[in-house]
Coordinates of N, CA, C and O in Angstrom, one line a residue:
X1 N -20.7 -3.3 -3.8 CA -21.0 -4.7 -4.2 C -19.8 -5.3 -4.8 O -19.1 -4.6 -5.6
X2 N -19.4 -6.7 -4.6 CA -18.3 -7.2 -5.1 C -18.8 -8.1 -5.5 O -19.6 -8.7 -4.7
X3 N -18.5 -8.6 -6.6 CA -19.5 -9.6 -7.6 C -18.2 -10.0 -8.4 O -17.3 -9.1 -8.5
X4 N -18.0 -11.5 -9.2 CA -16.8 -12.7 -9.4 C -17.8 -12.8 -10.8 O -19.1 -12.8 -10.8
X5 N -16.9 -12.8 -11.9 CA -17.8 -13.4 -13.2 C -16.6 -14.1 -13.7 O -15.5 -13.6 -13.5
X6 N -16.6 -15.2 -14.3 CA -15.8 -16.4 -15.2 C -15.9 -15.3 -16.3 O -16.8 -14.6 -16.7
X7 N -14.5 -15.4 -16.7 CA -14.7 -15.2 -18.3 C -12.8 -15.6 -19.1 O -12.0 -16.5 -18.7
X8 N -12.6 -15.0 -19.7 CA -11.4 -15.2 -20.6 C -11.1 -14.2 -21.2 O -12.0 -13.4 -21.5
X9 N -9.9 -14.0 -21.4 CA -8.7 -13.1 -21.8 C -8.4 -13.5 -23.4 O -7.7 -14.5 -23.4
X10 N -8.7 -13.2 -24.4 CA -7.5 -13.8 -25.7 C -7.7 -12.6 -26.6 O -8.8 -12.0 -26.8
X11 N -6.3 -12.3 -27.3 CA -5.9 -11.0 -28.2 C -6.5 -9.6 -27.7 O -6.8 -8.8 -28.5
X12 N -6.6 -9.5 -26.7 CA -6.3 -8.3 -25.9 C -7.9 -7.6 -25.6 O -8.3 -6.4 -25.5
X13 N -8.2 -8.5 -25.6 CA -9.8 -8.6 -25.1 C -10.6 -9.2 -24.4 O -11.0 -10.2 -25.0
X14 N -11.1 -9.0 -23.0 CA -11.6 -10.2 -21.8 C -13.5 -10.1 -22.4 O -14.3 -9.3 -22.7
X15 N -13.6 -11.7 -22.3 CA -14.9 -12.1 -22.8 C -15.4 -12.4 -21.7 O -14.6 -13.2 -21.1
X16 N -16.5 -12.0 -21.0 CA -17.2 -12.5 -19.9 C -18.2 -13.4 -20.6 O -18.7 -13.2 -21.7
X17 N -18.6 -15.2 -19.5 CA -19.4 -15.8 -20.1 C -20.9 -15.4 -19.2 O -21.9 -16.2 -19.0
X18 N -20.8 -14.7 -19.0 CA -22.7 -14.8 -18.0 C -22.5 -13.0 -18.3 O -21.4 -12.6 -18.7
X19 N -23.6 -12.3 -18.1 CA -23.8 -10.9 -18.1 C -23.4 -10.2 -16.8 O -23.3 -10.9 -15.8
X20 N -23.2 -9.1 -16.9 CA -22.9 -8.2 -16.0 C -23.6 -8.3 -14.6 O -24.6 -8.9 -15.0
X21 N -23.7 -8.0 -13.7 CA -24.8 -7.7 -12.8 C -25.2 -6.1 -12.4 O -25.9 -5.7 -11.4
X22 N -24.6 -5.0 -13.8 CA -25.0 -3.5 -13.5 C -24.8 -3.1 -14.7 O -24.0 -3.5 -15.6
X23 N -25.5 -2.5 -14.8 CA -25.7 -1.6 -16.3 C -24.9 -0.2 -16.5 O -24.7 0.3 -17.6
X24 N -24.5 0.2 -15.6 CA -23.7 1.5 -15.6 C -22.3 1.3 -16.1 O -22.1 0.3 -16.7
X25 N -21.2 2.3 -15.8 CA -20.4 2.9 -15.9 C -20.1 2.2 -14.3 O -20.7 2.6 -13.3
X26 N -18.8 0.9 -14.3 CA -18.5 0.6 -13.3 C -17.3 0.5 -13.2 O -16.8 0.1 -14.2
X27 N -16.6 0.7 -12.0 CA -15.1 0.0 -11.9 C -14.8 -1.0 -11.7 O -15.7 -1.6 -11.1
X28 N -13.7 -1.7 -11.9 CA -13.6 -3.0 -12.5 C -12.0 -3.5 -11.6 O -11.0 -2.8 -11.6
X29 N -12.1 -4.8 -11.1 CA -10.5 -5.6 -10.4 C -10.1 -6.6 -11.5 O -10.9 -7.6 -11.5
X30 N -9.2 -6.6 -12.5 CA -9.5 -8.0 -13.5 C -8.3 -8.5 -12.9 O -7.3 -7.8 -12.8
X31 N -8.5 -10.2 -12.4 CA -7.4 -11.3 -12.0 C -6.9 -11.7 -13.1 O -7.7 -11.4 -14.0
X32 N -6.1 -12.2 -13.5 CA -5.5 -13.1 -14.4 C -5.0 -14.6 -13.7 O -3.8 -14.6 -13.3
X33 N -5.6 -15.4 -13.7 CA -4.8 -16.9 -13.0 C -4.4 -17.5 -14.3 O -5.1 -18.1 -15.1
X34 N -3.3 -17.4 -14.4 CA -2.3 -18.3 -14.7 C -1.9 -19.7 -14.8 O -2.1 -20.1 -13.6
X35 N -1.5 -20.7 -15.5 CA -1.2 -21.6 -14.7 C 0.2 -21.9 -14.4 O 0.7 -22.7 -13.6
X36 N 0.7 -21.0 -15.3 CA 2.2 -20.8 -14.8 C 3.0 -21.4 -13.6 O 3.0 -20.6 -12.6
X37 N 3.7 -22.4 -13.3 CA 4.5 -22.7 -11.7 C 5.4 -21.6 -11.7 O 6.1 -21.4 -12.8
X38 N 5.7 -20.6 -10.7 CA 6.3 -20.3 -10.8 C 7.9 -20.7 -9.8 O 8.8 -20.0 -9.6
X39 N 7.7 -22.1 -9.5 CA 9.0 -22.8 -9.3 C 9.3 -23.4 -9.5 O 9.7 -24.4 -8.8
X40 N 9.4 -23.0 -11.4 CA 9.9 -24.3 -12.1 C 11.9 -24.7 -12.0 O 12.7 -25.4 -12.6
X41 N 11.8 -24.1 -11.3 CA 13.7 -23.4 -11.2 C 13.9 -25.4 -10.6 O 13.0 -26.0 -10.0
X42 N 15.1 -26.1 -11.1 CA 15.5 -27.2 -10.4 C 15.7 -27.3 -9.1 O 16.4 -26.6 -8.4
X43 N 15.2 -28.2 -8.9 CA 15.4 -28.6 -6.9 C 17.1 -28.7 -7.3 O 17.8 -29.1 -8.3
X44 N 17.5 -28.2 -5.6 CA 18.9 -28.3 -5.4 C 18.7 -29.2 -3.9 O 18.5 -28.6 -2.9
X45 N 18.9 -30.7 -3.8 CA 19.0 -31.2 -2.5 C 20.3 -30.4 -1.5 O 21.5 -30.3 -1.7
X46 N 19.5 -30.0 -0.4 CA 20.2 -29.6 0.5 C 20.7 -28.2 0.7 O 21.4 -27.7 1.5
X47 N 19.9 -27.6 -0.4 CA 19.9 -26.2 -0.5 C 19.3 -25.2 0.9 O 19.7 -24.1 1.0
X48 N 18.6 -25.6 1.8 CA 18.7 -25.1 2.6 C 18.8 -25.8 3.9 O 18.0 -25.9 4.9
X49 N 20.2 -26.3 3.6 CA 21.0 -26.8 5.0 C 21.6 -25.3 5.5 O 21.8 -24.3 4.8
X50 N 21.7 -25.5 7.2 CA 21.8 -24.7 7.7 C 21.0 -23.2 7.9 O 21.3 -22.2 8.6
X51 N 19.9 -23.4 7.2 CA 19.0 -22.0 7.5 C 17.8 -22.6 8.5 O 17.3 -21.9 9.3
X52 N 17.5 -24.0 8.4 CA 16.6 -24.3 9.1 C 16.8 -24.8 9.9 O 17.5 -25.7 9.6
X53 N 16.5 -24.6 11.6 CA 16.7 -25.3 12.6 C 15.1 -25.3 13.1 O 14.0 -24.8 12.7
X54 N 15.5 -26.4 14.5 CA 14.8 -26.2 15.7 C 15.6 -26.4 17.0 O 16.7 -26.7 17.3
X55 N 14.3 -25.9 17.8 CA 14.9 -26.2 18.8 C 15.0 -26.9 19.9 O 14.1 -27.7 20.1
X56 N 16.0 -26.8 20.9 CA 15.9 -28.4 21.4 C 15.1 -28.8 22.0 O 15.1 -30.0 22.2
X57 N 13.9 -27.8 22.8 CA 12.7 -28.5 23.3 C 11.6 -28.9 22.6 O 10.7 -29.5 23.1
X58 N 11.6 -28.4 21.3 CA 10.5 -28.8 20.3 C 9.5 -29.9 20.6 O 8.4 -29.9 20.1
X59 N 9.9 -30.8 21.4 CA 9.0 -32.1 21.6 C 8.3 -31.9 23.1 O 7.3 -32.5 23.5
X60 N 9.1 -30.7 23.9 CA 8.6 -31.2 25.1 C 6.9 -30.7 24.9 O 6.4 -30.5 23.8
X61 N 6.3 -30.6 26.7 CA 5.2 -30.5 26.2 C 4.8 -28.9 26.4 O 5.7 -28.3 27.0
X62 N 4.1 -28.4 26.2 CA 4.1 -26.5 25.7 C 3.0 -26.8 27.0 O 2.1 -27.6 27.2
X63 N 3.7 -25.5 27.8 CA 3.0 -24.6 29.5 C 1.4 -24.3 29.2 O 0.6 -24.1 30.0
X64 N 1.2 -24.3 27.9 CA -0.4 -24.3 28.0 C -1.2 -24.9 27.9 O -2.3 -24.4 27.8
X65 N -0.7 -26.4 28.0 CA -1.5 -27.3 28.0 C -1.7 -28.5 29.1 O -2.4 -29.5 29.2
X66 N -0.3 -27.5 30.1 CA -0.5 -28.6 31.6 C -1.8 -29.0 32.2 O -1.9 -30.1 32.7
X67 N -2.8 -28.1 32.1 CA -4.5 -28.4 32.6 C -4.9 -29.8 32.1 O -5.4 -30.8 32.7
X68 N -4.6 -29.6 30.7 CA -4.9 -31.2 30.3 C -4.1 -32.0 29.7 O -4.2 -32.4 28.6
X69 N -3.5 -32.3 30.4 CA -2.4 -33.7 30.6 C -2.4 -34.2 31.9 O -1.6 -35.1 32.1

């Protein structure tokens, strides 16, 4: 069974707000979301000139859709 509970993390202790759904001795996945950006790094305009192309038929129309056209 995989079961999601809200709860919170503070001074090294996670508080769940609703109760468990098992009374045993269970194992446990704990997420931490963050809200951290982690791209707070400055934009560089034009930083990736030259890595991105296309190509030159990009527009025509793609062989799998000759039926309907």
């Amino acid at each position: 069974m995989l079961t999601a509970i809200k709860g919170y993390y503070e001074k090294g202790r996670i508080i769940l707000k609703e109760n468990a759904p098992v009374q045993s001795k269970t194992d446990v996945i704990v997420t931490f979301l963050t809200e951290d950006n982690q791209l707070t790094g400055k934009r560089i305009p034009g930083a990736l000139k030259g890595k991105v192309s296309l190509p030159d038929d990009f527009n025509e129309p793609l062989d799998d859709l000759k039926d309907y056209m």
